Amino acid sequence: MIYVDSAPFAVGMRMLDLMPPQAADQLHHEVLASGDGWRLPMPAFEVLSRSGSLDGLCDGPRDALRARATPQPFGTYTQRLAGPAEPGPGVDRVLVACRDFMGLVDAGEPMLAYLNQPPWRRFDLPTGHWPMLSAPDELAGILDAAVS
């Protein structure tokens, strides 16, 4: 099981739990205003640039991202995880951590501390949230190393 710039949630957790209330409220507003009440449109690049998520993306990859982006069902942010978050025994667990996520894990965020412990294997990729566009060769190398 390979997670790229993300991690499994604990049972009962939801994506909105990782955000400050003001950011969650802004997402709700965006869904109501521009997403027919159930879809989260891809944020504007100006919004995404407030974090490091666009690190490594020049105009060409940004254009590709915008062209391929589709709204995300907002239920993926609001629904709490009901079942087990971890795969069963014997399943390899790999984290590919990009810059912002590395910072969260390294800062000792309690919800993420387990990612630095076995059975997890961690690979760091110092780029933004879309490494398939900002560092495709490096990501491919990490994925190859993870399964080799």
PDB file of C-alpha atoms in Angstrom:
ATOM      1  CA  MET A   1       0.000   0.000   0.000  1.00  0.00           C
ATOM      2  CA  ILE A   2       1.621   3.235  -1.189  1.00  0.00           C
ATOM      3  CA  TYR A   3       0.399   6.647  -0.084  1.00  0.00           C
ATOM      4  CA  VAL A   4       1.689   9.620  -2.083  1.00  0.00           C
ATOM      5  CA  ASP A   5       1.578  12.808  -0.009  1.00  0.00           C
ATOM      6  CA  SER A   6      -1.232  11.427   2.124  1.00  0.00           C
ATOM      7  CA  ALA A   7      -1.836   8.795   4.767  1.00  0.00           C
ATOM      8  CA  PRO A   8      -4.650   6.623   6.029  1.00  0.00           C
ATOM      9  CA  PHE A   9      -6.988   8.172   8.546  1.00  0.00           C
ATOM     10  CA  ALA A  10      -7.852   6.703  11.895  1.00  0.00           C
ATOM     11  CA  VAL A  11     -11.339   5.268  12.291  1.00  0.00           C
ATOM     12  CA  GLY A  12     -13.791   8.117  12.868  1.00  0.00           C
ATOM     13  CA  MET A  13     -11.529  10.757  11.312  1.00  0.00           C
ATOM     14  CA  ARG A  14     -12.365  12.908   8.299  1.00  0.00           C
ATOM     15  CA  MET A  15     -10.369  15.215   6.055  1.00  0.00           C
ATOM     16  CA  LEU A  16     -11.924  18.356   7.567  1.00  0.00           C
ATOM     17  CA  ASP A  17     -10.454  17.339  10.937  1.00  0.00           C
ATOM     18  CA  LEU A  18      -6.996  18.221   9.591  1.00  0.00           C
ATOM     19  CA  MET A  19      -7.980  21.813   8.807  1.00  0.00           C
ATOM     20  CA  PRO A  20      -8.488  24.905  10.887  1.00  0.00           C
ATOM     21  CA  PRO A  21     -12.219  25.708  11.221  1.00  0.00           C
ATOM     22  CA  GLN A  22     -11.870  28.826   9.061  1.00  0.00           C
ATOM     23  CA  ALA A  23     -10.394  26.775   6.184  1.00  0.00           C
ATOM     24  CA  ALA A  24     -13.152  24.163   6.507  1.00  0.00           C
ATOM     25  CA  ASP A  25     -15.782  26.917   6.440  1.00  0.00           C
ATOM     26  CA  GLN A  26     -14.212  28.352   3.287  1.00  0.00           C
ATOM     27  CA  LEU A  27     -14.414  24.951   1.593  1.00  0.00           C
ATOM     28  CA  HIS A  28     -18.084  24.604   2.560  1.00  0.00           C
ATOM     29  CA  HIS A  29     -18.741  28.056   1.084  1.00  0.00           C
ATOM     30  CA  GLU A  30     -16.950  27.143  -2.160  1.00  0.00           C
ATOM     31  CA  VAL A  31     -18.956  23.929  -2.502  1.00  0.00           C
ATOM     32  CA  LEU A  32     -22.226  25.808  -2.001  1.00  0.00           C
ATOM     33  CA  ALA A  33     -21.264  28.697  -4.294  1.00  0.00           C
ATOM     34  CA  SER A  34     -19.573  26.847  -7.146  1.00  0.00           C
ATOM     35  CA  GLY A  35     -20.065  23.132  -6.670  1.00  0.00           C
ATOM     36  CA  ASP A  36     -23.826  22.577  -6.690  1.00  0.00           C
ATOM     37  CA  GLY A  37     -23.661  21.818  -2.974  1.00  0.00           C
ATOM     38  CA  TRP A  38     -21.708  18.570  -3.354  1.00  0.00           C
ATOM     39  CA  ARG A  39     -18.571  19.151  -5.450  1.00  0.00           C
ATOM     40  CA  LEU A  40     -15.359  20.933  -4.507  1.00  0.00           C
ATOM     41  CA  PRO A  41     -13.947  22.666  -7.602  1.00  0.00           C
ATOM     42  CA  MET A  42     -10.190  22.752  -7.933  1.00  0.00           C
ATOM     43  CA  PRO A  43      -9.036  25.876  -6.098  1.00  0.00           C
ATOM     44  CA  ALA A  44      -7.463  28.751  -7.973  1.00  0.00           C
ATOM     45  CA  PHE A  45      -3.681  28.672  -8.213  1.00  0.00           C
ATOM     46  CA  GLU A  46      -3.542  31.821  -6.071  1.00  0.00           C
ATOM     47  CA  VAL A  47      -5.171  29.855  -3.241  1.00  0.00           C
ATOM     48  CA  LEU A  48      -2.963  26.808  -3.739  1.00  0.00           C
ATOM     49  CA  SER A  49       0.160  28.950  -3.761  1.00  0.00           C
ATOM     50  CA  ARG A  50      -0.476  29.954  -0.127  1.00  0.00           C
ATOM     51  CA  SER A  51       0.899  26.552   0.837  1.00  0.00           C
ATOM     52  CA  GLY A  52       3.779  24.699  -0.774  1.00  0.00           C
ATOM     53  CA  SER A  53       1.489  22.486  -2.790  1.00  0.00           C
ATOM     54  CA  LEU A  54       2.512  24.104  -6.100  1.00  0.00           C
ATOM     55  CA  ASP A  55       6.254  23.769  -5.444  1.00  0.00           C
ATOM     56  CA  GLY A  56       8.010  22.638  -8.595  1.00  0.00           C
ATOM     57  CA  LEU A  57       5.137  23.399 -10.962  1.00  0.00           C
ATOM     58  CA  CYS A  58       6.017  25.795 -13.747  1.00  0.00           C
ATOM     59  CA  ASP A  59       3.485  26.991 -16.313  1.00  0.00           C
ATOM     60  CA  GLY A  60       3.388  23.810 -18.452  1.00  0.00           C
ATOM     61  CA  PRO A  61       2.584  21.422 -15.604  1.00  0.00           C
ATOM     62  CA  ARG A  62       0.160  23.960 -14.101  1.00  0.00           C
ATOM     63  CA  ASP A  63      -1.662  24.117 -17.424  1.00  0.00           C
ATOM     64  CA  ALA A  64      -1.811  20.307 -17.513  1.00  0.00           C
ATOM     65  CA  LEU A  65      -3.116  20.208 -13.945  1.00  0.00           C
ATOM     66  CA  ARG A  66      -5.830  22.770 -14.660  1.00  0.00           C
ATOM     67  CA  ALA A  67      -6.840  20.974 -17.888  1.00  0.00           C
ATOM     68  CA  ARG A  68      -7.120  17.574 -16.186  1.00  0.00           C
ATOM     69  CA  ALA A  69      -8.600  18.671 -12.863  1.00  0.00           C
ATOM     70  CA  THR A  70     -12.149  17.666 -12.024  1.00  0.00           C
ATOM     71  CA  PRO A  71     -14.234  18.675  -9.018  1.00  0.00           C
ATOM     72  CA  GLN A  72     -13.916  16.343  -6.054  1.00  0.00           C
ATOM     73  CA  PRO A  73     -17.015  15.056  -4.278  1.00  0.00           C
ATOM     74  CA  PHE A  74     -17.071  16.997  -1.011  1.00  0.00           C
ATOM     75  CA  GLY A  75     -18.200  13.897   0.841  1.00  0.00           C
ATOM     76  CA  THR A  76     -14.561  12.775   0.691  1.00  0.00           C
ATOM     77  CA  TYR A  77     -13.860  15.647   3.107  1.00  0.00           C
ATOM     78  CA  THR A  78     -16.915  15.327   5.344  1.00  0.00           C
ATOM     79  CA  GLN A  79     -17.437  11.578   5.689  1.00  0.00           C
ATOM     80  CA  ARG A  80     -15.800   9.940   8.684  1.00  0.00           C
ATOM     81  CA  LEU A  81     -13.796   6.770   8.105  1.00  0.00           C
ATOM     82  CA  ALA A  82     -15.986   3.906   9.234  1.00  0.00           C
ATOM     83  CA  GLY A  83     -13.730   0.890   8.745  1.00  0.00           C
ATOM     84  CA  PRO A  84     -10.165  -0.056   9.489  1.00  0.00           C
ATOM     85  CA  ALA A  85      -7.639   2.430   8.157  1.00  0.00           C
ATOM     86  CA  GLU A  86      -4.740   0.007   8.066  1.00  0.00           C
ATOM     87  CA  PRO A  87      -4.286  -2.859   5.628  1.00  0.00           C
ATOM     88  CA  GLY A  88      -4.008  -6.320   7.076  1.00  0.00           C
ATOM     89  CA  PRO A  89      -0.804  -7.947   8.301  1.00  0.00           C
ATOM     90  CA  GLY A  90       1.820  -8.694   5.686  1.00  0.00           C
ATOM     91  CA  VAL A  91       0.908  -5.682   3.534  1.00  0.00           C
ATOM     92  CA  ASP A  92       3.873  -3.405   2.916  1.00  0.00           C
ATOM     93  CA  ARG A  93       3.160   0.217   3.903  1.00  0.00           C
ATOM     94  CA  VAL A  94       4.970   3.003   2.070  1.00  0.00           C
ATOM     95  CA  LEU A  95       4.715   6.772   2.477  1.00  0.00           C
ATOM     96  CA  VAL A  96       5.978   9.135  -0.210  1.00  0.00           C
ATOM     97  CA  ALA A  97       6.039  12.410   1.686  1.00  0.00           C
ATOM     98  CA  CYS A  98       6.215  15.679  -0.249  1.00  0.00           C
ATOM     99  CA  ARG A  99       7.433  18.929   1.295  1.00  0.00           C
ATOM    100  CA  ASP A 100       4.376  20.082   3.310  1.00  0.00           C
ATOM    101  CA  PHE A 101       3.504  16.576   4.459  1.00  0.00           C
ATOM    102  CA  MET A 102       7.136  15.947   5.464  1.00  0.00           C
ATOM    103  CA  GLY A 103       6.867  19.009   7.679  1.00  0.00           C
ATOM    104  CA  LEU A 104       3.720  17.710   9.388  1.00  0.00           C
ATOM    105  CA  VAL A 105       5.235  14.294  10.035  1.00  0.00           C
ATOM    106  CA  ASP A 106       8.587  15.696  11.168  1.00  0.00           C
ATOM    107  CA  ALA A 107       6.903  18.230  13.472  1.00  0.00           C
ATOM    108  CA  GLY A 108       5.549  15.335  15.491  1.00  0.00           C
ATOM    109  CA  GLU A 109       1.888  15.808  14.590  1.00  0.00           C
ATOM    110  CA  PRO A 110       0.345  13.195  16.941  1.00  0.00           C
ATOM    111  CA  MET A 111      -2.111  11.893  14.327  1.00  0.00           C
ATOM    112  CA  LEU A 112       0.815  11.149  11.996  1.00  0.00           C
ATOM    113  CA  ALA A 113       3.557   9.936  14.360  1.00  0.00           C
ATOM    114  CA  TYR A 114       2.991   6.296  13.394  1.00  0.00           C
ATOM    115  CA  LEU A 115       4.248   7.041   9.863  1.00  0.00           C
ATOM    116  CA  ASN A 116       7.838   7.225  11.156  1.00  0.00           C
ATOM    117  CA  GLN A 117       7.635   3.775  12.722  1.00  0.00           C
ATOM    118  CA  PRO A 118       7.681   0.238  11.337  1.00  0.00           C
ATOM    119  CA  PRO A 119       6.033  -1.250   9.427  1.00  0.00           C
ATOM    120  CA  TRP A 120       5.997   2.044   7.494  1.00  0.00           C
ATOM    121  CA  ARG A 121       8.788   2.867   5.052  1.00  0.00           C
ATOM    122  CA  ARG A 122       9.131   6.533   4.185  1.00  0.00           C
ATOM    123  CA  PHE A 123      10.544   8.196   1.089  1.00  0.00           C
ATOM    124  CA  ASP A 124      10.833  11.989   1.002  1.00  0.00           C
ATOM    125  CA  LEU A 125      10.284  13.968  -2.170  1.00  0.00           C
ATOM    126  CA  PRO A 126      11.014  17.713  -1.742  1.00  0.00           C
ATOM    127  CA  THR A 127       8.345  19.047  -4.073  1.00  0.00           C
ATOM    128  CA  GLY A 128       4.708  20.101  -3.935  1.00  0.00           C
ATOM    129  CA  HIS A 129       1.524  18.053  -3.717  1.00  0.00           C
ATOM    130  CA  TRP A 130       1.512  17.000  -7.381  1.00  0.00           C
ATOM    131  CA  PRO A 131       4.823  15.133  -7.783  1.00  0.00           C
ATOM    132  CA  MET A 132       3.503  13.306 -10.834  1.00  0.00           C
ATOM    133  CA  LEU A 133       3.732  16.685 -12.577  1.00  0.00           C
ATOM    134  CA  SER A 134       6.498  18.479 -10.665  1.00  0.00           C
ATOM    135  CA  ALA A 135       8.939  15.564 -10.217  1.00  0.00           C
ATOM    136  CA  PRO A 136       7.714  12.649 -12.371  1.00  0.00           C
ATOM    137  CA  ASP A 137      11.106  10.978 -12.806  1.00  0.00           C
ATOM    138  CA  GLU A 138      11.906  11.195  -9.104  1.00  0.00           C
ATOM    139  CA  LEU A 139       8.461   9.850  -8.165  1.00  0.00           C
ATOM    140  CA  ALA A 140       8.840   6.978 -10.631  1.00  0.00           C
ATOM    141  CA  GLY A 141      12.231   6.181  -9.092  1.00  0.00           C
ATOM    142  CA  ILE A 142      10.783   6.133  -5.592  1.00  0.00           C
ATOM    143  CA  LEU A 143       7.870   3.946  -6.650  1.00  0.00           C
ATOM    144  CA  ASP A 144      10.290   1.556  -8.346  1.00  0.00           C
ATOM    145  CA  ALA A 145      12.486   1.439  -5.231  1.00  0.00           C
ATOM    146  CA  ALA A 146       9.446   0.901  -3.012  1.00  0.00           C
ATOM    147  CA  VAL A 147       8.329  -2.197  -4.864  1.00  0.00           C
ATOM    148  CA  SER A 148      11.811  -3.612  -5.594  1.00  0.00           C
TER     149      SER A 148
END
